[in-house]
């Protein structure tokens, strides 16, 4: 199985402006993401950006970067433009790796690509892992996903789904046998689907939940979901996240010395 990785990288960020270029142990964050992506076995890794500073930084390390429009509303839309520019064949599998995930597990990237390759009926693949604590289930910043019996996504939401009505009514903990999954924001697509995605009209549920993957379900496409056994490494959304990731990378590199 062969697949490509595209890393959408925006310069603008309300919390951390210029986030892809923030230093992590001597390298820009986006370069750390590239290195993890290359370790997955991808045949090609490309950064897609709309900012000259990001392009210059990536190019200075000798990696591939493509300039895209500045008006894309999501990473998927940006990757769809890359597909058009590159003319990749419809069956090409592309994994969307977020540009603020410098600790992403290379094995997870490959797992999601493999999931899509196996599930030919699906247009996309993504990942999730089980959660059991009430705080995570009620946290709107943690997206939940409900699956059907074939492992396809039924719905994604920031609300607690499925909702344990009787347990919550009795002020009890989440039932131990209740399957609740946290969505992991990594996606694999076929190039042919990305060409179709670019023409799909946004849906109301996508807007209200602020979840781009709901556009796919609303239009009737299938998303296959890989259930991984471990939680993903921390991404970078805040200064605290950045400090933690820096400490992890420095510790890891010191062990290699």
JSON list of C-alpha atoms in Angstrom, two decimals:
[
{"chain": "A", "resi": 1, "resn": "UNK", "atom": "CA", "xyz": [0.00, 0.00, 0.00]},
{"chain": "A", "resi": 2, "resn": "UNK", "atom": "CA", "xyz": [1.31, 3.45, -0.93]},
{"chain": "A", "resi": 3, "resn": "UNK", "atom": "CA", "xyz": [0.06, 6.80, 0.30]},
{"chain": "A", "resi": 4, "resn": "UNK", "atom": "CA", "xyz": [1.01, 10.44, 0.43]},
{"chain": "A", "resi": 5, "resn": "UNK", "atom": "CA", "xyz": [0.85, 12.92, 3.31]},
{"chain": "A", "resi": 6, "resn": "UNK", "atom": "CA", "xyz": [-0.21, 16.53, 2.91]},
{"chain": "A", "resi": 7, "resn": "UNK", "atom": "CA", "xyz": [0.28, 18.89, 5.86]},
{"chain": "A", "resi": 8, "resn": "UNK", "atom": "CA", "xyz": [-1.94, 21.99, 5.69]},
{"chain": "A", "resi": 9, "resn": "UNK", "atom": "CA", "xyz": [-0.15, 24.84, 7.48]},
{"chain": "A", "resi": 10, "resn": "UNK", "atom": "CA", "xyz": [-1.74, 28.24, 8.08]},
{"chain": "A", "resi": 11, "resn": "UNK", "atom": "CA", "xyz": [0.26, 31.14, 9.45]},
{"chain": "A", "resi": 12, "resn": "UNK", "atom": "CA", "xyz": [-2.74, 32.81, 11.08]},
{"chain": "A", "resi": 13, "resn": "UNK", "atom": "CA", "xyz": [-3.76, 31.54, 14.52]},
{"chain": "A", "resi": 14, "resn": "UNK", "atom": "CA", "xyz": [-5.78, 33.43, 17.12]},
{"chain": "A", "resi": 15, "resn": "UNK", "atom": "CA", "xyz": [-3.86, 31.90, 20.04]},
{"chain": "A", "resi": 16, "resn": "UNK", "atom": "CA", "xyz": [-0.42, 31.33, 18.56]},
{"chain": "A", "resi": 17, "resn": "UNK", "atom": "CA", "xyz": [0.30, 33.49, 15.50]},
{"chain": "A", "resi": 18, "resn": "UNK", "atom": "CA", "xyz": [2.80, 31.88, 13.15]},
{"chain": "A", "resi": 19, "resn": "UNK", "atom": "CA", "xyz": [2.26, 28.55, 14.90]},
{"chain": "A", "resi": 20, "resn": "UNK", "atom": "CA", "xyz": [3.85, 26.30, 12.22]},
{"chain": "A", "resi": 21, "resn": "UNK", "atom": "CA", "xyz": [7.10, 28.25, 12.59]},
{"chain": "A", "resi": 22, "resn": "UNK", "atom": "CA", "xyz": [7.37, 28.13, 16.38]},
{"chain": "A", "resi": 23, "resn": "UNK", "atom": "CA", "xyz": [10.66, 26.66, 17.51]},
{"chain": "A", "resi": 24, "resn": "UNK", "atom": "CA", "xyz": [10.73, 23.15, 18.94]},
{"chain": "A", "resi": 25, "resn": "UNK", "atom": "CA", "xyz": [14.23, 22.20, 20.03]},
{"chain": "A", "resi": 26, "resn": "UNK", "atom": "CA", "xyz": [15.88, 24.06, 17.18]},
{"chain": "A", "resi": 27, "resn": "UNK", "atom": "CA", "xyz": [13.45, 23.29, 14.36]},
{"chain": "A", "resi": 28, "resn": "UNK", "atom": "CA", "xyz": [10.16, 24.87, 13.23]},
{"chain": "A", "resi": 29, "resn": "UNK", "atom": "CA", "xyz": [7.08, 22.94, 14.36]},
{"chain": "A", "resi": 30, "resn": "UNK", "atom": "CA", "xyz": [6.05, 22.17, 10.78]},
{"chain": "A", "resi": 31, "resn": "UNK", "atom": "CA", "xyz": [9.44, 20.53, 10.13]},
{"chain": "A", "resi": 32, "resn": "UNK", "atom": "CA", "xyz": [8.90, 18.28, 13.16]},
{"chain": "A", "resi": 33, "resn": "UNK", "atom": "CA", "xyz": [5.55, 17.26, 11.66]},
{"chain": "A", "resi": 34, "resn": "UNK", "atom": "CA", "xyz": [7.23, 16.52, 8.32]},
{"chain": "A", "resi": 35, "resn": "UNK", "atom": "CA", "xyz": [9.80, 14.28, 10.02]},
{"chain": "A", "resi": 36, "resn": "UNK", "atom": "CA", "xyz": [7.09, 12.28, 11.81]},
{"chain": "A", "resi": 37, "resn": "UNK", "atom": "CA", "xyz": [5.16, 11.96, 8.56]},
{"chain": "A", "resi": 38, "resn": "UNK", "atom": "CA", "xyz": [8.19, 10.68, 6.65]},
{"chain": "A", "resi": 39, "resn": "UNK", "atom": "CA", "xyz": [8.69, 8.04, 9.35]},
{"chain": "A", "resi": 40, "resn": "UNK", "atom": "CA", "xyz": [5.21, 6.65, 8.53]},
{"chain": "A", "resi": 41, "resn": "UNK", "atom": "CA", "xyz": [6.43, 5.24, 5.22]},
{"chain": "A", "resi": 42, "resn": "UNK", "atom": "CA", "xyz": [4.59, 7.77, 3.06]},
{"chain": "A", "resi": 43, "resn": "UNK", "atom": "CA", "xyz": [5.89, 7.88, -0.50]},
{"chain": "A", "resi": 44, "resn": "UNK", "atom": "CA", "xyz": [5.61, 11.68, -0.55]},
{"chain": "A", "resi": 45, "resn": "UNK", "atom": "CA", "xyz": [5.16, 14.36, 2.11]},
{"chain": "A", "resi": 46, "resn": "UNK", "atom": "CA", "xyz": [4.07, 17.86, 1.08]},
{"chain": "A", "resi": 47, "resn": "UNK", "atom": "CA", "xyz": [3.30, 20.99, 3.09]},
{"chain": "A", "resi": 48, "resn": "UNK", "atom": "CA", "xyz": [0.39, 23.08, 1.75]},
{"chain": "A", "resi": 49, "resn": "UNK", "atom": "CA", "xyz": [0.46, 26.70, 2.85]},
{"chain": "A", "resi": 50, "resn": "UNK", "atom": "CA", "xyz": [-0.66, 30.19, 1.89]},
{"chain": "A", "resi": 51, "resn": "UNK", "atom": "CA", "xyz": [2.23, 32.04, 3.53]},
{"chain": "A", "resi": 52, "resn": "UNK", "atom": "CA", "xyz": [5.67, 32.85, 2.16]},
{"chain": "A", "resi": 53, "resn": "UNK", "atom": "CA", "xyz": [7.42, 32.53, 5.54]},
{"chain": "A", "resi": 54, "resn": "UNK", "atom": "CA", "xyz": [6.20, 28.94, 5.94]},
{"chain": "A", "resi": 55, "resn": "UNK", "atom": "CA", "xyz": [7.15, 28.11, 2.35]},
{"chain": "A", "resi": 56, "resn": "UNK", "atom": "CA", "xyz": [10.64, 29.50, 2.87]},
{"chain": "A", "resi": 57, "resn": "UNK", "atom": "CA", "xyz": [11.16, 27.67, 6.15]},
{"chain": "A", "resi": 58, "resn": "UNK", "atom": "CA", "xyz": [10.09, 24.31, 4.72]},
{"chain": "A", "resi": 59, "resn": "UNK", "atom": "CA", "xyz": [12.15, 24.78, 1.56]},
{"chain": "A", "resi": 60, "resn": "UNK", "atom": "CA", "xyz": [15.24, 25.69, 3.62]},
{"chain": "A", "resi": 61, "resn": "UNK", "atom": "CA", "xyz": [15.16, 22.17, 5.08]},
{"chain": "A", "resi": 62, "resn": "UNK", "atom": "CA", "xyz": [14.86, 20.66, 1.61]},
{"chain": "A", "resi": 63, "resn": "UNK", "atom": "CA", "xyz": [11.25, 19.48, 1.95]},
{"chain": "A", "resi": 64, "resn": "UNK", "atom": "CA", "xyz": [8.40, 19.85, -0.56]},
{"chain": "A", "resi": 65, "resn": "UNK", "atom": "CA", "xyz": [5.96, 22.72, -0.17]},
{"chain": "A", "resi": 66, "resn": "UNK", "atom": "CA", "xyz": [3.08, 23.94, -2.34]},
{"chain": "A", "resi": 67, "resn": "UNK", "atom": "CA", "xyz": [1.51, 27.40, -2.24]},
{"chain": "A", "resi": 68, "resn": "UNK", "atom": "CA", "xyz": [-2.30, 27.42, -2.07]},
{"chain": "A", "resi": 69, "resn": "UNK", "atom": "CA", "xyz": [-5.02, 30.04, -1.92]},
{"chain": "A", "resi": 70, "resn": "UNK", "atom": "CA", "xyz": [-5.58, 32.01, 1.28]},
{"chain": "A", "resi": 71, "resn": "UNK", "atom": "CA", "xyz": [-9.38, 31.68, 1.36]},
{"chain": "A", "resi": 72, "resn": "UNK", "atom": "CA", "xyz": [-9.75, 27.98, 2.24]},
{"chain": "A", "resi": 73, "resn": "UNK", "atom": "CA", "xyz": [-12.10, 27.36, 5.17]},
{"chain": "A", "resi": 74, "resn": "UNK", "atom": "CA", "xyz": [-10.57, 24.01, 6.16]},
{"chain": "A", "resi": 75, "resn": "UNK", "atom": "CA", "xyz": [-7.51, 21.86, 5.76]},
{"chain": "A", "resi": 76, "resn": "UNK", "atom": "CA", "xyz": [-9.47, 19.47, 3.56]},
{"chain": "A", "resi": 77, "resn": "UNK", "atom": "CA", "xyz": [-10.31, 22.27, 1.13]},
{"chain": "A", "resi": 78, "resn": "UNK", "atom": "CA", "xyz": [-6.62, 23.22, 1.00]},
{"chain": "A", "resi": 79, "resn": "UNK", "atom": "CA", "xyz": [-5.61, 19.62, 0.29]},
{"chain": "A", "resi": 80, "resn": "UNK", "atom": "CA", "xyz": [-8.24, 19.42, -2.46]},
{"chain": "A", "resi": 81, "resn": "UNK", "atom": "CA", "xyz": [-6.44, 22.30, -4.18]},
{"chain": "A", "resi": 82, "resn": "UNK", "atom": "CA", "xyz": [-3.14, 20.41, -3.88]},
{"chain": "A", "resi": 83, "resn": "UNK", "atom": "CA", "xyz": [-4.73, 17.40, -5.58]},
{"chain": "A", "resi": 84, "resn": "UNK", "atom": "CA", "xyz": [-5.86, 19.60, -8.44]},
{"chain": "A", "resi": 85, "resn": "UNK", "atom": "CA", "xyz": [-2.46, 21.25, -8.79]},
{"chain": "A", "resi": 86, "resn": "UNK", "atom": "CA", "xyz": [-0.56, 17.96, -8.72]},
{"chain": "A", "resi": 87, "resn": "UNK", "atom": "CA", "xyz": [-2.96, 16.00, -10.91]},
{"chain": "A", "resi": 88, "resn": "UNK", "atom": "CA", "xyz": [-2.82, 12.93, -8.68]},
{"chain": "A", "resi": 89, "resn": "UNK", "atom": "CA", "xyz": [-4.81, 9.89, -9.85]},
{"chain": "A", "resi": 90, "resn": "UNK", "atom": "CA", "xyz": [-8.25, 9.27, -8.38]},
{"chain": "A", "resi": 91, "resn": "UNK", "atom": "CA", "xyz": [-7.13, 6.20, -6.39]},
{"chain": "A", "resi": 92, "resn": "UNK", "atom": "CA", "xyz": [-4.21, 7.98, -4.73]},
{"chain": "A", "resi": 93, "resn": "UNK", "atom": "CA", "xyz": [-4.54, 7.85, -0.94]},
{"chain": "A", "resi": 94, "resn": "UNK", "atom": "CA", "xyz": [-3.68, 11.08, 0.86]},
{"chain": "A", "resi": 95, "resn": "UNK", "atom": "CA", "xyz": [-3.42, 11.51, 4.63]},
{"chain": "A", "resi": 96, "resn": "UNK", "atom": "CA", "xyz": [-4.15, 14.90, 6.15]},
{"chain": "A", "resi": 97, "resn": "UNK", "atom": "CA", "xyz": [-1.72, 15.42, 9.03]},
{"chain": "A", "resi": 98, "resn": "UNK", "atom": "CA", "xyz": [-2.35, 18.60, 11.02]},
{"chain": "A", "resi": 99, "resn": "UNK", "atom": "CA", "xyz": [0.52, 21.07, 11.03]},
{"chain": "A", "resi": 100, "resn": "UNK", "atom": "CA", "xyz": [0.36, 21.46, 14.82]},
{"chain": "A", "resi": 101, "resn": "UNK", "atom": "CA", "xyz": [0.92, 17.77, 15.67]},
{"chain": "A", "resi": 102, "resn": "UNK", "atom": "CA", "xyz": [4.72, 17.50, 16.06]},
{"chain": "A", "resi": 103, "resn": "UNK", "atom": "CA", "xyz": [4.40, 14.40, 18.26]},
{"chain": "A", "resi": 104, "resn": "UNK", "atom": "CA", "xyz": [2.02, 12.47, 16.00]},
{"chain": "A", "resi": 105, "resn": "UNK", "atom": "CA", "xyz": [2.72, 8.75, 15.95]},
{"chain": "A", "resi": 106, "resn": "UNK", "atom": "CA", "xyz": [3.92, 7.65, 12.49]},
{"chain": "A", "resi": 107, "resn": "UNK", "atom": "CA", "xyz": [2.16, 4.31, 13.04]},
{"chain": "A", "resi": 108, "resn": "UNK", "atom": "CA", "xyz": [-1.19, 6.11, 13.38]},
{"chain": "A", "resi": 109, "resn": "UNK", "atom": "CA", "xyz": [-0.66, 7.84, 10.03]},
{"chain": "A", "resi": 110, "resn": "UNK", "atom": "CA", "xyz": [-0.06, 4.49, 8.37]},
{"chain": "A", "resi": 111, "resn": "UNK", "atom": "CA", "xyz": [-3.00, 2.84, 10.18]},
{"chain": "A", "resi": 112, "resn": "UNK", "atom": "CA", "xyz": [-5.46, 5.41, 8.84]},
{"chain": "A", "resi": 113, "resn": "UNK", "atom": "CA", "xyz": [-4.10, 5.09, 5.30]},
{"chain": "A", "resi": 114, "resn": "UNK", "atom": "CA", "xyz": [-4.35, 1.29, 5.53]},
{"chain": "A", "resi": 115, "resn": "UNK", "atom": "CA", "xyz": [-7.90, 1.50, 6.86]},
{"chain": "A", "resi": 116, "resn": "UNK", "atom": "CA", "xyz": [-9.00, 3.44, 3.80]},
{"chain": "A", "resi": 117, "resn": "UNK", "atom": "CA", "xyz": [-7.16, 1.08, 1.45]},
{"chain": "A", "resi": 118, "resn": "UNK", "atom": "CA", "xyz": [-9.01, -1.89, 2.97]},
{"chain": "A", "resi": 119, "resn": "UNK", "atom": "CA", "xyz": [-12.46, -0.26, 3.11]},
{"chain": "A", "resi": 120, "resn": "UNK", "atom": "CA", "xyz": [-13.13, 0.44, -0.53]},
{"chain": "A", "resi": 121, "resn": "UNK", "atom": "CA", "xyz": [-16.74, 1.43, 0.20]},
{"chain": "A", "resi": 122, "resn": "UNK", "atom": "CA", "xyz": [-15.56, 4.41, 2.27]},
{"chain": "A", "resi": 123, "resn": "UNK", "atom": "CA", "xyz": [-14.57, 7.78, 0.86]},
{"chain": "A", "resi": 124, "resn": "UNK", "atom": "CA", "xyz": [-12.59, 8.78, 3.93]},
{"chain": "A", "resi": 125, "resn": "UNK", "atom": "CA", "xyz": [-10.96, 7.22, 6.96]},
{"chain": "A", "resi": 126, "resn": "UNK", "atom": "CA", "xyz": [-10.16, 8.66, 10.36]},
{"chain": "A", "resi": 127, "resn": "UNK", "atom": "CA", "xyz": [-9.39, 7.41, 13.88]},
{"chain": "A", "resi": 128, "resn": "UNK", "atom": "CA", "xyz": [-10.72, 7.33, 17.43]},
{"chain": "A", "resi": 129, "resn": "UNK", "atom": "CA", "xyz": [-9.95, 5.88, 20.83]},
{"chain": "A", "resi": 130, "resn": "UNK", "atom": "CA", "xyz": [-12.15, 4.90, 23.78]},
{"chain": "A", "resi": 131, "resn": "UNK", "atom": "CA", "xyz": [-12.75, 7.34, 26.62]},
{"chain": "A", "resi": 132, "resn": "UNK", "atom": "CA", "xyz": [-14.29, 6.50, 29.98]},
{"chain": "A", "resi": 133, "resn": "UNK", "atom": "CA", "xyz": [-14.14, 9.62, 32.18]},
{"chain": "A", "resi": 134, "resn": "UNK", "atom": "CA", "xyz": [-17.12, 11.92, 32.47]},
{"chain": "A", "resi": 135, "resn": "UNK", "atom": "CA", "xyz": [-15.02, 15.09, 32.19]},
{"chain": "A", "resi": 136, "resn": "UNK", "atom": "CA", "xyz": [-13.80, 14.15, 28.71]},
{"chain": "A", "resi": 137, "resn": "UNK", "atom": "CA", "xyz": [-17.25, 13.12, 27.58]},
{"chain": "A", "resi": 138, "resn": "UNK", "atom": "CA", "xyz": [-18.76, 16.44, 28.65]},
{"chain": "A", "resi": 139, "resn": "UNK", "atom": "CA", "xyz": [-15.89, 18.57, 27.29]},
{"chain": "A", "resi": 140, "resn": "UNK", "atom": "CA", "xyz": [-17.03, 20.32, 24.06]},
{"chain": "A", "resi": 141, "resn": "UNK", "atom": "CA", "xyz": [-13.40, 20.62, 22.94]},
{"chain": "A", "resi": 142, "resn": "UNK", "atom": "CA", "xyz": [-13.24, 16.83, 22.75]},
{"chain": "A", "resi": 143, "resn": "UNK", "atom": "CA", "xyz": [-15.12, 15.59, 19.69]},
{"chain": "A", "resi": 144, "resn": "UNK", "atom": "CA", "xyz": [-16.99, 12.31, 20.04]},
{"chain": "A", "resi": 145, "resn": "UNK", "atom": "CA", "xyz": [-17.95, 9.85, 17.30]},
{"chain": "A", "resi": 146, "resn": "UNK", "atom": "CA", "xyz": [-20.58, 7.11, 17.14]},
{"chain": "A", "resi": 147, "resn": "UNK", "atom": "CA", "xyz": [-19.95, 4.10, 14.89]},
{"chain": "A", "resi": 148, "resn": "UNK", "atom": "CA", "xyz": [-22.15, 1.59, 13.12]},
{"chain": "A", "resi": 149, "resn": "UNK", "atom": "CA", "xyz": [-21.54, -2.17, 13.19]},
{"chain": "A", "resi": 150, "resn": "UNK", "atom": "CA", "xyz": [-19.14, -1.94, 10.24]},
{"chain": "A", "resi": 151, "resn": "UNK", "atom": "CA", "xyz": [-16.98, 0.75, 11.83]},
{"chain": "A", "resi": 152, "resn": "UNK", "atom": "CA", "xyz": [-18.39, 3.63, 9.79]},
{"chain": "A", "resi": 153, "resn": "UNK", "atom": "CA", "xyz": [-19.10, 6.96, 11.45]},
{"chain": "A", "resi": 154, "resn": "UNK", "atom": "CA", "xyz": [-22.76, 7.66, 12.15]},
{"chain": "A", "resi": 155, "resn": "UNK", "atom": "CA", "xyz": [-22.17, 11.12, 13.62]},
{"chain": "A", "resi": 156, "resn": "UNK", "atom": "CA", "xyz": [-19.55, 13.38, 15.15]},
{"chain": "A", "resi": 157, "resn": "UNK", "atom": "CA", "xyz": [-20.40, 15.83, 17.90]},
{"chain": "A", "resi": 158, "resn": "UNK", "atom": "CA", "xyz": [-19.00, 18.06, 20.61]},
{"chain": "A", "resi": 159, "resn": "UNK", "atom": "CA", "xyz": [-21.91, 16.90, 22.77]},
{"chain": "A", "resi": 160, "resn": "UNK", "atom": "CA", "xyz": [-21.75, 13.63, 24.74]},
{"chain": "A", "resi": 161, "resn": "UNK", "atom": "CA", "xyz": [-22.79, 10.89, 22.30]},
{"chain": "A", "resi": 162, "resn": "UNK", "atom": "CA", "xyz": [-24.20, 8.37, 22.85]},
{"chain": "A", "resi": 163, "resn": "UNK", "atom": "CA", "xyz": [-25.99, 9.96, 25.82]},
{"chain": "A", "resi": 164, "resn": "UNK", "atom": "CA", "xyz": [-26.29, 7.69, 28.90]},
{"chain": "A", "resi": 165, "resn": "UNK", "atom": "CA", "xyz": [-29.76, 8.90, 29.86]},
{"chain": "A", "resi": 166, "resn": "UNK", "atom": "CA", "xyz": [-30.47, 6.70, 32.86]},
{"chain": "A", "resi": 167, "resn": "UNK", "atom": "CA", "xyz": [-26.97, 6.95, 34.36]},
{"chain": "A", "resi": 168, "resn": "UNK", "atom": "CA", "xyz": [-26.91, 10.75, 34.11]},
{"chain": "A", "resi": 169, "resn": "UNK", "atom": "CA", "xyz": [-30.46, 11.01, 35.50]},
{"chain": "A", "resi": 170, "resn": "UNK", "atom": "CA", "xyz": [-29.32, 9.01, 38.55]},
{"chain": "A", "resi": 171, "resn": "UNK", "atom": "CA", "xyz": [-26.08, 11.02, 38.89]},
{"chain": "A", "resi": 172, "resn": "UNK", "atom": "CA", "xyz": [-24.08, 7.90, 38.17]},
{"chain": "A", "resi": 173, "resn": "UNK", "atom": "CA", "xyz": [-20.80, 7.47, 36.32]},
{"chain": "A", "resi": 174, "resn": "UNK", "atom": "CA", "xyz": [-20.64, 6.47, 32.67]},
{"chain": "A", "resi": 175, "resn": "UNK", "atom": "CA", "xyz": [-21.59, 2.77, 32.35]},
{"chain": "A", "resi": 176, "resn": "UNK", "atom": "CA", "xyz": [-18.42, 0.68, 32.02]},
{"chain": "A", "resi": 177, "resn": "UNK", "atom": "CA", "xyz": [-19.74, -1.17, 28.97]},
{"chain": "A", "resi": 178, "resn": "UNK", "atom": "CA", "xyz": [-20.83, 1.95, 27.09]},
{"chain": "A", "resi": 179, "resn": "UNK", "atom": "CA", "xyz": [-18.79, 2.53, 23.91]},
{"chain": "A", "resi": 180, "resn": "UNK", "atom": "CA", "xyz": [-17.75, 6.20, 23.84]},
{"chain": "A", "resi": 181, "resn": "UNK", "atom": "CA", "xyz": [-15.04, 7.21, 21.40]},
{"chain": "A", "resi": 182, "resn": "UNK", "atom": "CA", "xyz": [-12.98, 10.36, 21.14]},
{"chain": "A", "resi": 183, "resn": "UNK", "atom": "CA", "xyz": [-12.33, 11.41, 17.57]},
{"chain": "A", "resi": 184, "resn": "UNK", "atom": "CA", "xyz": [-8.71, 11.91, 16.55]},
{"chain": "A", "resi": 185, "resn": "UNK", "atom": "CA", "xyz": [-8.32, 14.64, 13.93]},
{"chain": "A", "resi": 186, "resn": "UNK", "atom": "CA", "xyz": [-6.44, 12.77, 11.24]},
{"chain": "A", "resi": 187, "resn": "UNK", "atom": "CA", "xyz": [-7.99, 11.95, 7.86]},
{"chain": "A", "resi": 188, "resn": "UNK", "atom": "CA", "xyz": [-7.22, 9.81, 4.84]},
{"chain": "A", "resi": 189, "resn": "UNK", "atom": "CA", "xyz": [-8.94, 10.40, 1.50]},
{"chain": "A", "resi": 190, "resn": "UNK", "atom": "CA", "xyz": [-8.75, 9.24, -2.09]},
{"chain": "A", "resi": 191, "resn": "UNK", "atom": "CA", "xyz": [-7.84, 11.97, -4.55]},
{"chain": "A", "resi": 192, "resn": "UNK", "atom": "CA", "xyz": [-11.02, 11.35, -6.53]},
{"chain": "A", "resi": 193, "resn": "UNK", "atom": "CA", "xyz": [-13.16, 12.04, -3.48]},
{"chain": "A", "resi": 194, "resn": "UNK", "atom": "CA", "xyz": [-11.25, 15.25, -2.73]},
{"chain": "A", "resi": 195, "resn": "UNK", "atom": "CA", "xyz": [-12.12, 16.50, -6.21]},
{"chain": "A", "resi": 196, "resn": "UNK", "atom": "CA", "xyz": [-15.78, 15.85, -5.40]},
{"chain": "A", "resi": 197, "resn": "UNK", "atom": "CA", "xyz": [-15.47, 17.34, -1.90]},
{"chain": "A", "resi": 198, "resn": "UNK", "atom": "CA", "xyz": [-14.35, 20.68, -3.28]},
{"chain": "A", "resi": 199, "resn": "UNK", "atom": "CA", "xyz": [-17.77, 21.03, -4.95]},
{"chain": "A", "resi": 200, "resn": "UNK", "atom": "CA", "xyz": [-19.89, 19.95, -1.95]},
{"chain": "A", "resi": 201, "resn": "UNK", "atom": "CA", "xyz": [-22.05, 22.65, -0.39]},
{"chain": "A", "resi": 202, "resn": "UNK", "atom": "CA", "xyz": [-21.45, 23.21, 3.35]},
{"chain": "A", "resi": 203, "resn": "UNK", "atom": "CA", "xyz": [-24.14, 21.83, 5.65]},
{"chain": "A", "resi": 204, "resn": "UNK", "atom": "CA", "xyz": [-25.90, 23.43, 8.61]},
{"chain": "A", "resi": 205, "resn": "UNK", "atom": "CA", "xyz": [-24.69, 20.75, 11.03]},
{"chain": "A", "resi": 206, "resn": "UNK", "atom": "CA", "xyz": [-21.11, 21.39, 9.93]},
{"chain": "A", "resi": 207, "resn": "UNK", "atom": "CA", "xyz": [-21.57, 25.08, 10.69]},
{"chain": "A", "resi": 208, "resn": "UNK", "atom": "CA", "xyz": [-23.22, 24.68, 14.09]},
{"chain": "A", "resi": 209, "resn": "UNK", "atom": "CA", "xyz": [-20.89, 21.95, 15.37]},
{"chain": "A", "resi": 210, "resn": "UNK", "atom": "CA", "xyz": [-17.86, 23.55, 13.68]},
{"chain": "A", "resi": 211, "resn": "UNK", "atom": "CA", "xyz": [-16.81, 20.13, 12.38]},
{"chain": "A", "resi": 212, "resn": "UNK", "atom": "CA", "xyz": [-15.85, 19.92, 8.70]},
{"chain": "A", "resi": 213, "resn": "UNK", "atom": "CA", "xyz": [-16.25, 16.12, 8.52]},
{"chain": "A", "resi": 214, "resn": "UNK", "atom": "CA", "xyz": [-20.01, 16.47, 8.99]},
{"chain": "A", "resi": 215, "resn": "UNK", "atom": "CA", "xyz": [-20.23, 17.83, 5.45]},
{"chain": "A", "resi": 216, "resn": "UNK", "atom": "CA", "xyz": [-19.11, 14.42, 4.24]},
{"chain": "A", "resi": 217, "resn": "UNK", "atom": "CA", "xyz": [-21.78, 12.53, 6.21]},
{"chain": "A", "resi": 218, "resn": "UNK", "atom": "CA", "xyz": [-24.50, 15.03, 5.32]},
{"chain": "A", "resi": 219, "resn": "UNK", "atom": "CA", "xyz": [-23.88, 14.40, 1.62]},
{"chain": "A", "resi": 220, "resn": "UNK", "atom": "CA", "xyz": [-24.11, 10.63, 2.11]},
{"chain": "A", "resi": 221, "resn": "UNK", "atom": "CA", "xyz": [-20.46, 9.56, 1.92]},
{"chain": "A", "resi": 222, "resn": "UNK", "atom": "CA", "xyz": [-19.03, 6.91, 4.26]},
{"chain": "A", "resi": 223, "resn": "UNK", "atom": "CA", "xyz": [-16.20, 7.55, 6.73]},
{"chain": "A", "resi": 224, "resn": "UNK", "atom": "CA", "xyz": [-14.40, 4.47, 8.05]},
{"chain": "A", "resi": 225, "resn": "UNK", "atom": "CA", "xyz": [-13.03, 4.86, 11.57]},
{"chain": "A", "resi": 226, "resn": "UNK", "atom": "CA", "xyz": [-9.90, 3.13, 12.89]},
{"chain": "A", "resi": 227, "resn": "UNK", "atom": "CA", "xyz": [-10.15, 2.37, 16.62]},
{"chain": "A", "resi": 228, "resn": "UNK", "atom": "CA", "xyz": [-6.69, 2.79, 18.09]},
{"chain": "A", "resi": 229, "resn": "UNK", "atom": "CA", "xyz": [-5.81, 1.51, 21.53]},
{"chain": "A", "resi": 230, "resn": "UNK", "atom": "CA", "xyz": [-3.89, 4.54, 22.77]},
{"chain": "A", "resi": 231, "resn": "UNK", "atom": "CA", "xyz": [-4.65, 8.23, 23.01]},
{"chain": "A", "resi": 232, "resn": "UNK", "atom": "CA", "xyz": [-2.82, 10.48, 20.56]},
{"chain": "A", "resi": 233, "resn": "UNK", "atom": "CA", "xyz": [0.09, 12.65, 21.63]},
{"chain": "A", "resi": 234, "resn": "UNK", "atom": "CA", "xyz": [-0.62, 16.26, 22.50]},
{"chain": "A", "resi": 235, "resn": "UNK", "atom": "CA", "xyz": [-1.02, 18.80, 19.72]},
{"chain": "A", "resi": 236, "resn": "UNK", "atom": "CA", "xyz": [-0.22, 22.49, 20.11]},
{"chain": "A", "resi": 237, "resn": "UNK", "atom": "CA", "xyz": [-3.08, 24.94, 20.69]},
{"chain": "A", "resi": 238, "resn": "UNK", "atom": "CA", "xyz": [-1.79, 26.96, 23.67]},
{"chain": "A", "resi": 239, "resn": "UNK", "atom": "CA", "xyz": [1.45, 28.18, 25.21]},
{"chain": "A", "resi": 240, "resn": "UNK", "atom": "CA", "xyz": [1.15, 25.38, 27.77]},
{"chain": "A", "resi": 241, "resn": "UNK", "atom": "CA", "xyz": [0.86, 22.80, 24.98]},
{"chain": "A", "resi": 242, "resn": "UNK", "atom": "CA", "xyz": [3.94, 24.29, 23.33]},
{"chain": "A", "resi": 243, "resn": "UNK", "atom": "CA", "xyz": [5.98, 24.09, 26.53]},
{"chain": "A", "resi": 244, "resn": "UNK", "atom": "CA", "xyz": [4.96, 20.45, 27.02]},
{"chain": "A", "resi": 245, "resn": "UNK", "atom": "CA", "xyz": [5.81, 19.42, 23.46]},
{"chain": "A", "resi": 246, "resn": "UNK", "atom": "CA", "xyz": [9.17, 21.16, 23.68]},
{"chain": "A", "resi": 247, "resn": "UNK", "atom": "CA", "xyz": [9.98, 19.26, 26.87]},
{"chain": "A", "resi": 248, "resn": "UNK", "atom": "CA", "xyz": [9.03, 15.93, 25.30]},
{"chain": "A", "resi": 249, "resn": "UNK", "atom": "CA", "xyz": [11.15, 16.51, 22.18]},
{"chain": "A", "resi": 250, "resn": "UNK", "atom": "CA", "xyz": [14.16, 17.73, 24.17]},
{"chain": "A", "resi": 251, "resn": "UNK", "atom": "CA", "xyz": [13.93, 14.75, 26.52]},
{"chain": "A", "resi": 252, "resn": "UNK", "atom": "CA", "xyz": [13.63, 12.33, 23.60]},
{"chain": "A", "resi": 253, "resn": "UNK", "atom": "CA", "xyz": [16.61, 13.81, 21.75]},
{"chain": "A", "resi": 254, "resn": "UNK", "atom": "CA", "xyz": [18.74, 13.84, 24.88]},
{"chain": "A", "resi": 255, "resn": "UNK", "atom": "CA", "xyz": [18.16, 10.10, 25.26]},
{"chain": "A", "resi": 256, "resn": "UNK", "atom": "CA", "xyz": [19.56, 9.56, 21.77]},
{"chain": "A", "resi": 257, "resn": "UNK", "atom": "CA", "xyz": [22.82, 11.36, 22.58]}
]
